[in-house]
Amino acid sequence: MPEPVDSRVAVYIDFDNIVISRYDQVHGRSQFMRDRARGFSAADREADPEITEKLARATVDVGAIIDFASSFGTLVLTRAYADWSVPVNADYRGQLVSRAVDLVQLFPAAAYAKNGADIRLAVDSVEDMFRLPDLTHVIIVGGDSDYIALAQRCKRLGRYVVGIGVAGSTSRSLAAACDEFASYDALPGVKPIPPAPAKEKSEPASTSARPSRSKKTMTDATDPAAKEQPVAKELPSPAAPVFSDPESAAPPRRRASRRAKSPEPEVEEESEVEPDPQEVATGLLERALRLGHEKDDADWLHSSNVKTQMKRMDPSFSEKALGFRSFSDFVKSRDTIAEIDETSTARLVRLVPALSDR
C-alpha cells in the first residue's frame, strides 16, 4: 500500500500481553505465572534476587516499539492498557512517560486478574477511527487472537493495520488479518535474548549438593544401630536457650513487612545517571537507518528522510545542540555507523555494510 505523505498513526498497546509473552519467551512457557512475577515489588528484590534477574533479562524495550511505529508516519496517539498498580507494570513508568504514552488504567474485574484490556482497546480504537477520520494507520501491539476481528474491522474502514507481537506467543490468524505484521524480536534496536547467567547454570550443581542430608538419613535408615536411637533425642531440649536476637525471633511476616518499609527504591531512582547525549544521538541514527533500509529496501537513503525519522523518534534531537553545523557534519562524525555518498548531488546516507548484516 503506497503511504500518503501525511500519514497519521495510532498505536494501541496491550501491555500485559507483551510483558508476559516476553517473560515466557525468555524463561519458558507459563513461567510468568509460576514465578508469580506479576506482584513482584521493589521491596522483594533483596528477598529474591533470582526473580529480579529474570525480570531484568525479560525487560521490554518500549522505545523500540514506538520508534518502529513512527516509521509509518506521525504518531497521533499512543495508548498502553494495563493495571498500572501492579509492580511489574509500574517499573516501566520511566520508559512510558519519556515517550509520552497515554496510560489507560484497567483494574481487574475478577479474582483471576482479567483486566479486559482487549475489549477496552478494541472499543477505543473503533471510536477513534470515527472520531479522527484522518487516521491512516492503526498499530496493534499484542498477539492475542481476540484482535482478529478488530484488525479486520480496521481494514474495512480503510486503515492500514500493522500488528506487533512476541515470537512464539502470537496467533497466526492475527498475523494473517493484518496488512503487515512484525515480530518484536526483529524490531531495530531490540537486543537478542541474553544468555542465562552463570548462577542459573550452576544451579543443578548446588541442588546436587543438597541431598547430603537425605544421604545421611538414608544411611541412618539402613544402619541397624541408627534404628535403635529413640526419636526423643532428636527433639530440642526443654532447657534450650531463648533467642537473644529479637529480629531472628520475629515471625517471617513481620520481618518481610520491615523490609517493605525500607526507602531503598527511592534511593535507586535518585542515583540514576543521565545518558550521554552523544551516545543517545548515535543510537538514534543507527536505529533510524535500520528502519529506513527495512522500509525502503534501498542501499542509500536521503539524509532528509533519515533526519525526519530521527525527529519522529526523538523530537528533541538537534545536531546544532550537539555542536554540529549541519546534519551532514553530524553523520560524518559517526563514520563507524553511517556513510555519506560524496559523489552524488543528492545527500545520500546508508548504514555501514558491516552493521547492516547484523
GROMACS .gro file of C-alpha atoms in nm:
model
  358
    1MET     CA    1   0.000   0.000   0.000
    2PRO     CA    2   0.159   0.334  -0.100
    3GLU     CA    3   0.171   0.557   0.204
    4PRO     CA    4   0.038   0.913   0.177
    5VAL     CA    5   0.271   1.196   0.262
    6ASP     CA    6   0.076   1.295   0.572
    7SER     CA    7   0.031   0.951   0.729
    8ARG     CA    8  -0.119   0.966   1.077
    9VAL     CA    9  -0.067   0.672   1.310
   10ALA     CA   10  -0.249   0.545   1.620
   11VAL     CA   11  -0.075   0.291   1.846
   12TYR     CA   12  -0.260   0.064   2.090
   13ILE     CA   13  -0.050  -0.150   2.328
   14ASP     CA   14  -0.187  -0.445   2.524
   15PHE     CA   15   0.089  -0.402   2.780
   16ASP     CA   16   0.018  -0.709   2.994
   17ASN     CA   17   0.025  -0.925   2.684
   18ILE     CA   18   0.361  -0.802   2.562
   19VAL     CA   19   0.528  -0.818   2.907
   20ILE     CA   20   0.403  -1.167   2.992
   21SER     CA   21   0.480  -1.301   2.643
   22ARG     CA   22   0.836  -1.168   2.654
   23TYR     CA   23   0.896  -1.317   3.002
   24ASP     CA   24   0.767  -1.657   2.891
   25GLN     CA   25   0.975  -1.637   2.573
   26VAL     CA   26   1.296  -1.577   2.770
   27HIS     CA   27   1.235  -1.814   3.063
   28GLY     CA   28   0.993  -2.078   2.937
   29ARG     CA   29   0.625  -2.128   2.876
   30SER     CA   30   0.392  -2.016   3.159
   31GLN     CA   31   0.694  -1.923   3.371
   32PHE     CA   32   0.549  -1.578   3.444
   33MET     CA   33   0.263  -1.736   3.638
   34ARG     CA   34   0.485  -1.994   3.810
   35ASP     CA   35   0.729  -1.728   3.933
   36ARG     CA   36   0.441  -1.501   4.038
   37ALA     CA   37   0.631  -1.217   3.876
   38ARG     CA   38   0.318  -1.003   3.842
   39GLY     CA   39   0.320  -0.897   4.208
   40PHE     CA   40   0.698  -0.884   4.248
   41SER     CA   41   0.754  -0.540   4.404
   42ALA     CA   42   1.073  -0.342   4.456
   43ALA     CA   43   1.069  -0.441   4.823
   44ASP     CA   44   1.101  -0.808   4.723
   45ARG     CA   45   1.420  -0.762   4.522
   46GLU     CA   46   1.653  -0.830   4.811
   47ALA     CA   47   1.449  -1.126   4.926
   48ASP     CA   48   1.455  -1.296   4.584
   49PRO     CA   49   1.742  -1.180   4.360
   50GLU     CA   50   1.675  -1.467   4.117
   51ILE     CA   51   1.336  -1.326   4.009
   52THR     CA   52   1.492  -0.978   3.994
   53GLU     CA   53   1.749  -1.109   3.748
   54LYS     CA   54   1.479  -1.282   3.543
   55LEU     CA   55   1.271  -0.964   3.516
   56ALA     CA   56   1.577  -0.766   3.408
   57ARG     CA   57   1.659  -1.014   3.131
   58ALA     CA   58   1.298  -1.007   3.003
   59THR     CA   59   1.259  -0.628   3.003
   60VAL     CA   60   1.057  -0.498   2.707
   61ASP     CA   61   1.209  -0.212   2.507
   62VAL     CA   62   0.907   0.018   2.469
   63GLY     CA   63   1.116   0.270   2.277
   64ALA     CA   64   1.187   0.018   2.001
   65ILE     CA   65   0.812  -0.040   1.953
   66ILE     CA   66   0.729   0.330   1.937
   67ASP     CA   67   1.022   0.405   1.706
   68PHE     CA   68   0.905   0.134   1.467
   69ALA     CA   69   0.552   0.276   1.477
   70SER     CA   70   0.682   0.625   1.399
   71SER     CA   71   0.837   0.497   1.075
   72PHE     CA   72   0.483   0.477   0.929
   73GLY     CA   73   0.407   0.844   0.990
   74THR     CA   74   0.321   1.098   1.259
   75LEU     CA   75   0.206   0.943   1.586
   76VAL     CA   76  -0.132   1.098   1.663
   77LEU     CA   77  -0.194   0.896   1.977
   78THR     CA   78  -0.021   0.619   2.169
   79ARG     CA   79  -0.204   0.429   2.440
   80ALA     CA   80  -0.098   0.144   2.669
   81TYR     CA   81  -0.359  -0.064   2.852
   82ALA     CA   82  -0.278  -0.239   3.183
   83ASP     CA   83  -0.328  -0.237   3.557
   84TRP     CA   84  -0.057   0.015   3.648
   85SER     CA   85  -0.089  -0.055   4.020
   86VAL     CA   86   0.082  -0.391   3.958
   87PRO     CA   87   0.456  -0.363   4.041
   88VAL     CA   88   0.582  -0.534   3.725
   89ASN     CA   89   0.396  -0.277   3.511
   90ALA     CA   90   0.484   0.020   3.730
   91ASP     CA   91   0.854  -0.050   3.670
   92TYR     CA   92   0.805   0.072   3.311
   93ARG     CA   93   0.691   0.417   3.422
   94GLY     CA   94   1.016   0.584   3.312
   95GLN     CA   95   1.010   0.433   2.963
   96LEU     CA   96   0.645   0.514   2.902
   97VAL     CA   97   0.643   0.868   3.041
   98SER     CA   98   0.955   0.961   2.845
   99ARG     CA   99   0.779   0.860   2.520
  100ALA     CA  100   0.453   1.043   2.605
  101VAL     CA  101   0.244   0.725   2.616
  102ASP     CA  102  -0.111   0.765   2.747
  103LEU     CA  103  -0.156   0.509   3.027
  104VAL     CA  104  -0.507   0.363   3.047
  105GLN     CA  105  -0.578   0.217   3.392
  106LEU     CA  106  -0.763  -0.115   3.397
  107PHE     CA  107  -0.838  -0.257   3.739
  108PRO     CA  108  -0.901  -0.634   3.744
  109ALA     CA  109  -1.271  -0.710   3.745
  110ALA     CA  110  -1.227  -1.068   3.871
  111ALA     CA  111  -1.016  -1.267   4.116
  112TYR     CA  112  -0.804  -1.416   3.837
  113ALA     CA  113  -0.681  -1.065   3.735
  114LYS     CA  114  -0.859  -1.048   3.397
  115ASN     CA  115  -0.844  -0.676   3.322
  116GLY     CA  116  -1.034  -0.670   2.994
  117ALA     CA  117  -0.761  -0.489   2.800
  118ASP     CA  118  -0.863  -0.648   2.471
  119ILE     CA  119  -1.223  -0.522   2.492
  120ARG     CA  120  -1.129  -0.172   2.605
  121LEU     CA  121  -0.858  -0.148   2.339
  122ALA     CA  122  -1.098  -0.256   2.064
  123VAL     CA  123  -1.371  -0.014   2.175
  124ASP     CA  124  -1.129   0.280   2.192
  125SER     CA  125  -0.970   0.210   1.855
  126VAL     CA  126  -1.303   0.185   1.670
  127GLU     CA  127  -1.423   0.503   1.840
  128ASP     CA  128  -1.101   0.683   1.744
  129MET     CA  129  -1.139   0.584   1.379
  130PHE     CA  130  -1.480   0.753   1.363
  131ARG     CA  131  -1.370   1.047   1.581
  132LEU     CA  132  -1.044   1.102   1.385
  133PRO     CA  133  -1.123   1.028   1.019
  134ASP     CA  134  -0.772   1.137   0.914
  135LEU     CA  135  -0.612   0.833   1.082
  136THR     CA  136  -0.435   0.627   0.816
  137HIS     CA  137  -0.256   0.358   1.020
  138VAL     CA  138  -0.359   0.150   1.322
  139ILE     CA  139  -0.085  -0.038   1.505
  140ILE     CA  140  -0.191  -0.313   1.747
  141VAL     CA  141   0.077  -0.434   1.988
  142GLY     CA  142  -0.037  -0.772   2.117
  143GLY     CA  143  -0.055  -1.127   1.992
  144ASP     CA  144  -0.399  -1.239   2.111
  145SER     CA  145  -0.636  -1.391   1.860
  146ASP     CA  146  -0.904  -1.168   2.018
  147TYR     CA  147  -0.774  -0.884   1.798
  148ILE     CA  148  -0.853  -1.061   1.469
  149ALA     CA  149  -1.199  -0.903   1.448
  150LEU     CA  150  -1.053  -0.562   1.531
  151ALA     CA  151  -0.789  -0.589   1.258
  152GLN     CA  152  -1.049  -0.690   1.004
  153ARG     CA  153  -1.280  -0.404   1.101
  154CYS     CA  154  -0.996  -0.151   1.077
  155LYS     CA  155  -0.914  -0.275   0.726
  156ARG     CA  156  -1.280  -0.247   0.622
  157LEU     CA  157  -1.277   0.112   0.744
  158GLY     CA  158  -0.985   0.187   0.513
  159ARG     CA  159  -0.696   0.182   0.762
  160TYR     CA  160  -0.359   0.018   0.715
  161VAL     CA  161  -0.325  -0.231   1.002
  162VAL     CA  162   0.013  -0.324   1.149
  163GLY     CA  163   0.048  -0.589   1.419
  164ILE     CA  164   0.340  -0.637   1.658
  165GLY     CA  165   0.377  -0.945   1.877
  166VAL     CA  166   0.634  -1.159   2.055
  167ALA     CA  167   0.751  -1.463   1.862
  168GLY     CA  168   0.602  -1.785   1.996
  169SER     CA  169   0.306  -1.608   2.163
  170THR     CA  170   0.132  -1.465   1.858
  171SER     CA  171  -0.171  -1.605   1.681
  172ARG     CA  172  -0.105  -1.689   1.315
  173SER     CA  173  -0.461  -1.587   1.234
  174LEU     CA  174  -0.394  -1.239   1.374
  175ALA     CA  175  -0.084  -1.203   1.158
  176ALA     CA  176  -0.290  -1.301   0.854
  177ALA     CA  177  -0.562  -1.049   0.942
  178CYS     CA  178  -0.316  -0.756   0.942
  179ASP     CA  179  -0.176  -0.575   0.638
  180GLU     CA  180   0.168  -0.609   0.792
  181PHE     CA  181   0.295  -0.797   1.095
  182ALA     CA  182   0.630  -0.754   1.272
  183SER     CA  183   0.786  -0.970   1.541
  184TYR     CA  184   0.905  -0.779   1.846
  185ASP     CA  185   1.237  -0.966   1.833
  186ALA     CA  186   1.303  -0.838   1.479
  187LEU     CA  187   1.243  -0.469   1.554
  188PRO     CA  188   1.550  -0.248   1.506
  189GLY     CA  189   1.719  -0.181   1.837
  190VAL     CA  190   1.580  -0.483   2.022
  191LYS     CA  191   1.869  -0.679   2.170
  192PRO     CA  192   1.869  -1.058   2.132
  193ILE     CA  193   1.766  -1.269   2.429
  194PRO     CA  194   2.058  -1.253   2.675
  195PRO     CA  195   2.214  -1.583   2.781
  196ALA     CA  196   2.132  -1.720   3.123
  197PRO     CA  197   2.377  -1.601   3.391
  198ALA     CA  198   2.630  -1.840   3.542
  199LYS     CA  199   2.421  -1.862   3.858
  200GLU     CA  200   2.133  -2.031   3.681
  201LYS     CA  201   2.364  -2.271   3.500
  202SER     CA  202   2.532  -2.375   3.824
  203GLU     CA  203   2.201  -2.441   4.000
  204PRO     CA  204   2.197  -2.813   3.921
  205ALA     CA  205   2.536  -2.849   4.091
  206SER     CA  206   2.410  -2.673   4.402
  207THR     CA  207   2.096  -2.881   4.410
  208SER     CA  208   2.303  -3.196   4.379
  209ALA     CA  209   2.491  -3.090   4.691
  210ARG     CA  210   2.169  -3.051   4.887
  211PRO     CA  211   2.087  -3.421   4.914
  212SER     CA  212   2.375  -3.463   5.163
  213ARG     CA  213   2.113  -3.452   5.436
  214SER     CA  214   1.899  -3.711   5.267
  215LYS     CA  215   2.210  -3.923   5.215
  216LYS     CA  216   2.269  -3.917   5.586
  217THR     CA  217   1.914  -4.012   5.660
  218MET     CA  218   1.942  -4.297   5.410
  219THR     CA  219   2.250  -4.437   5.584
  220ASP     CA  220   2.083  -4.388   5.920
  221ALA     CA  221   1.782  -4.579   5.796
  222THR     CA  222   1.994  -4.870   5.675
  223ASP     CA  223   2.214  -4.876   5.986
  224PRO     CA  224   2.057  -5.105   6.250
  225ALA     CA  225   2.223  -4.906   6.527
  226ALA     CA  226   2.059  -4.594   6.399
  227LYS     CA  227   1.717  -4.758   6.411
  228GLU     CA  228   1.761  -4.822   6.781
  229GLN     CA  229   1.812  -4.449   6.852
  230PRO     CA  230   1.498  -4.307   7.012
  231VAL     CA  231   1.322  -4.023   6.835
  232ALA     CA  232   1.315  -3.815   7.152
  233LYS     CA  233   1.690  -3.748   7.123
  234GLU     CA  234   1.637  -3.555   6.801
  235LEU     CA  235   1.396  -3.313   6.967
  236PRO     CA  236   1.534  -2.992   7.125
  237SER     CA  237   1.597  -2.992   7.498
  238PRO     CA  238   1.337  -2.820   7.716
  239ALA     CA  239   1.616  -2.604   7.853
  240ALA     CA  240   1.708  -2.471   7.509
  241PRO     CA  241   1.827  -2.111   7.522
  242VAL     CA  242   1.577  -1.843   7.431
  243PHE     CA  243   1.651  -1.633   7.121
  244SER     CA  244   1.854  -1.333   7.221
  245ASP     CA  245   1.815  -1.153   6.886
  246PRO     CA  246   1.461  -1.010   6.855
  247GLU     CA  247   1.499  -0.981   6.477
  248SER     CA  248   1.569  -1.351   6.435
  249ALA     CA  249   1.288  -1.441   6.673
  250ALA     CA  250   1.039  -1.227   6.485
  251PRO     CA  251   0.792  -1.415   6.265
  252PRO     CA  252   0.868  -1.418   5.888
  253ARG     CA  253   0.573  -1.194   5.808
  254ARG     CA  254   0.690  -0.924   6.046
  255ARG     CA  255   1.040  -0.932   5.901
  256ALA     CA  256   0.903  -0.906   5.548
  257SER     CA  257   0.697  -0.601   5.646
  258ARG     CA  258   1.008  -0.434   5.786
  259ARG     CA  259   1.188  -0.484   5.454
  260ALA     CA  260   0.893  -0.341   5.267
  261LYS     CA  261   0.912  -0.017   5.467
  262SER     CA  262   1.275   0.046   5.370
  263PRO     CA  263   1.314   0.350   5.139
  264GLU     CA  264   1.563   0.176   4.906
  265PRO     CA  265   1.365   0.213   4.580
  266GLU     CA  266   1.366   0.594   4.616
  267VAL     CA  267   1.743   0.596   4.660
  268GLU     CA  268   1.783   0.392   4.340
  269GLU     CA  269   1.570   0.641   4.145
  270GLU     CA  270   1.769   0.939   4.268
  271SER     CA  271   2.100   0.774   4.175
  272GLU     CA  272   2.009   0.736   3.807
  273VAL     CA  273   2.278   0.879   3.579
  274GLU     CA  274   2.179   1.089   3.279
  275PRO     CA  275   2.284   0.923   2.950
  276ASP     CA  276   2.546   1.088   2.732
  277PRO     CA  277   2.367   1.296   2.461
  278GLN     CA  278   2.629   1.199   2.202
  279GLU     CA  279   2.578   0.827   2.264
  280VAL     CA  280   2.200   0.870   2.255
  281ALA     CA  281   2.225   1.051   1.920
  282THR     CA  282   2.449   0.777   1.779
  283GLY     CA  283   2.200   0.507   1.876
  284LEU     CA  284   1.918   0.719   1.732
  285LEU     CA  285   2.099   0.748   1.398
  286GLU     CA  286   2.165   0.374   1.377
  287ARG     CA  287   1.804   0.286   1.454
  288ALA     CA  288   1.671   0.539   1.201
  289LEU     CA  289   1.897   0.397   0.929
  290ARG     CA  290   1.791   0.040   1.005
  291LEU     CA  291   1.424   0.140   0.986
  292GLY     CA  292   1.483   0.323   0.658
  293HIS     CA  293   1.662   0.030   0.497
  294GLU     CA  294   1.390  -0.212   0.604
  295LYS     CA  295   1.104   0.002   0.476
  296ASP     CA  296   1.252   0.130   0.150
  297ASP     CA  297   1.468  -0.175   0.074
  298ALA     CA  298   1.728   0.059  -0.076
  299ASP     CA  299   2.104   0.077  -0.029
  300TRP     CA  300   2.110   0.457   0.007
  301LEU     CA  301   1.862   0.684   0.185
  302HIS     CA  302   1.806   1.056   0.152
  303SER     CA  303   1.956   1.232   0.451
  304SER     CA  304   1.645   1.448   0.489
  305ASN     CA  305   1.431   1.136   0.532
  306VAL     CA  306   1.675   0.998   0.788
  307LYS     CA  307   1.668   1.321   0.987
  308THR     CA  308   1.287   1.330   0.971
  309GLN     CA  309   1.273   0.977   1.111
  310MET     CA  310   1.513   1.071   1.390
  311LYS     CA  311   1.293   1.371   1.478
  312ARG     CA  312   0.990   1.142   1.488
  313MET     CA  313   1.163   0.909   1.729
  314ASP     CA  314   1.306   1.190   1.942
  315PRO     CA  315   1.161   1.537   1.880
  316SER     CA  316   1.434   1.691   2.095
  317PHE     CA  317   1.707   1.583   1.853
  318SER     CA  318   1.915   1.872   1.714
  319GLU     CA  319   2.255   1.839   1.552
  320LYS     CA  320   2.329   2.202   1.637
  321ALA     CA  321   2.273   2.136   2.007
  322LEU     CA  322   2.532   1.859   1.976
  323GLY     CA  323   2.788   2.101   1.829
  324PHE     CA  324   2.749   2.035   1.453
  325ARG     CA  325   2.678   2.296   1.189
  326SER     CA  326   2.472   2.064   0.966
  327PHE     CA  327   2.320   1.719   0.966
  328SER     CA  328   2.584   1.604   0.717
  329ASP     CA  329   2.859   1.701   0.960
  330PHE     CA  330   2.679   1.505   1.231
  331VAL     CA  331   2.662   1.194   1.009
  332LYS     CA  332   3.028   1.228   0.907
  333SER     CA  333   3.130   1.227   1.273
  334ARG     CA  334   2.961   0.885   1.306
  335ASP     CA  335   3.168   0.716   1.036
  336THR     CA  336   3.159   0.385   1.225
  337ILE     CA  337   2.779   0.386   1.190
  338ALA     CA  338   2.696   0.565   0.865
  339GLU     CA  339   2.842   0.651   0.525
  340ILE     CA  340   2.770   0.953   0.301
  341ASP     CA  341   2.779   0.938  -0.077
  342GLU     CA  342   3.001   1.234  -0.171
  343THR     CA  343   2.980   1.168  -0.547
  344SER     CA  344   2.607   1.236  -0.575
  345THR     CA  345   2.449   1.581  -0.574
  346ALA     CA  346   2.174   1.446  -0.350
  347ARG     CA  347   2.284   1.384   0.005
  348LEU     CA  348   2.254   1.008   0.043
  349VAL     CA  349   2.327   0.813   0.361
  350ARG     CA  350   2.347   0.445   0.439
  351LEU     CA  351   2.432   0.217   0.728
  352VAL     CA  352   2.786   0.081   0.728
  353PRO     CA  353   2.771  -0.256   0.544
  354ALA     CA  354   2.937  -0.435   0.834
  355LEU     CA  355   2.647  -0.332   1.060
  356SER     CA  356   2.369  -0.389   0.809
  357ASP     CA  357   2.438  -0.764   0.809
  358ARG     CA  358   2.372  -0.795   1.181
   0.00000   0.00000   0.00000
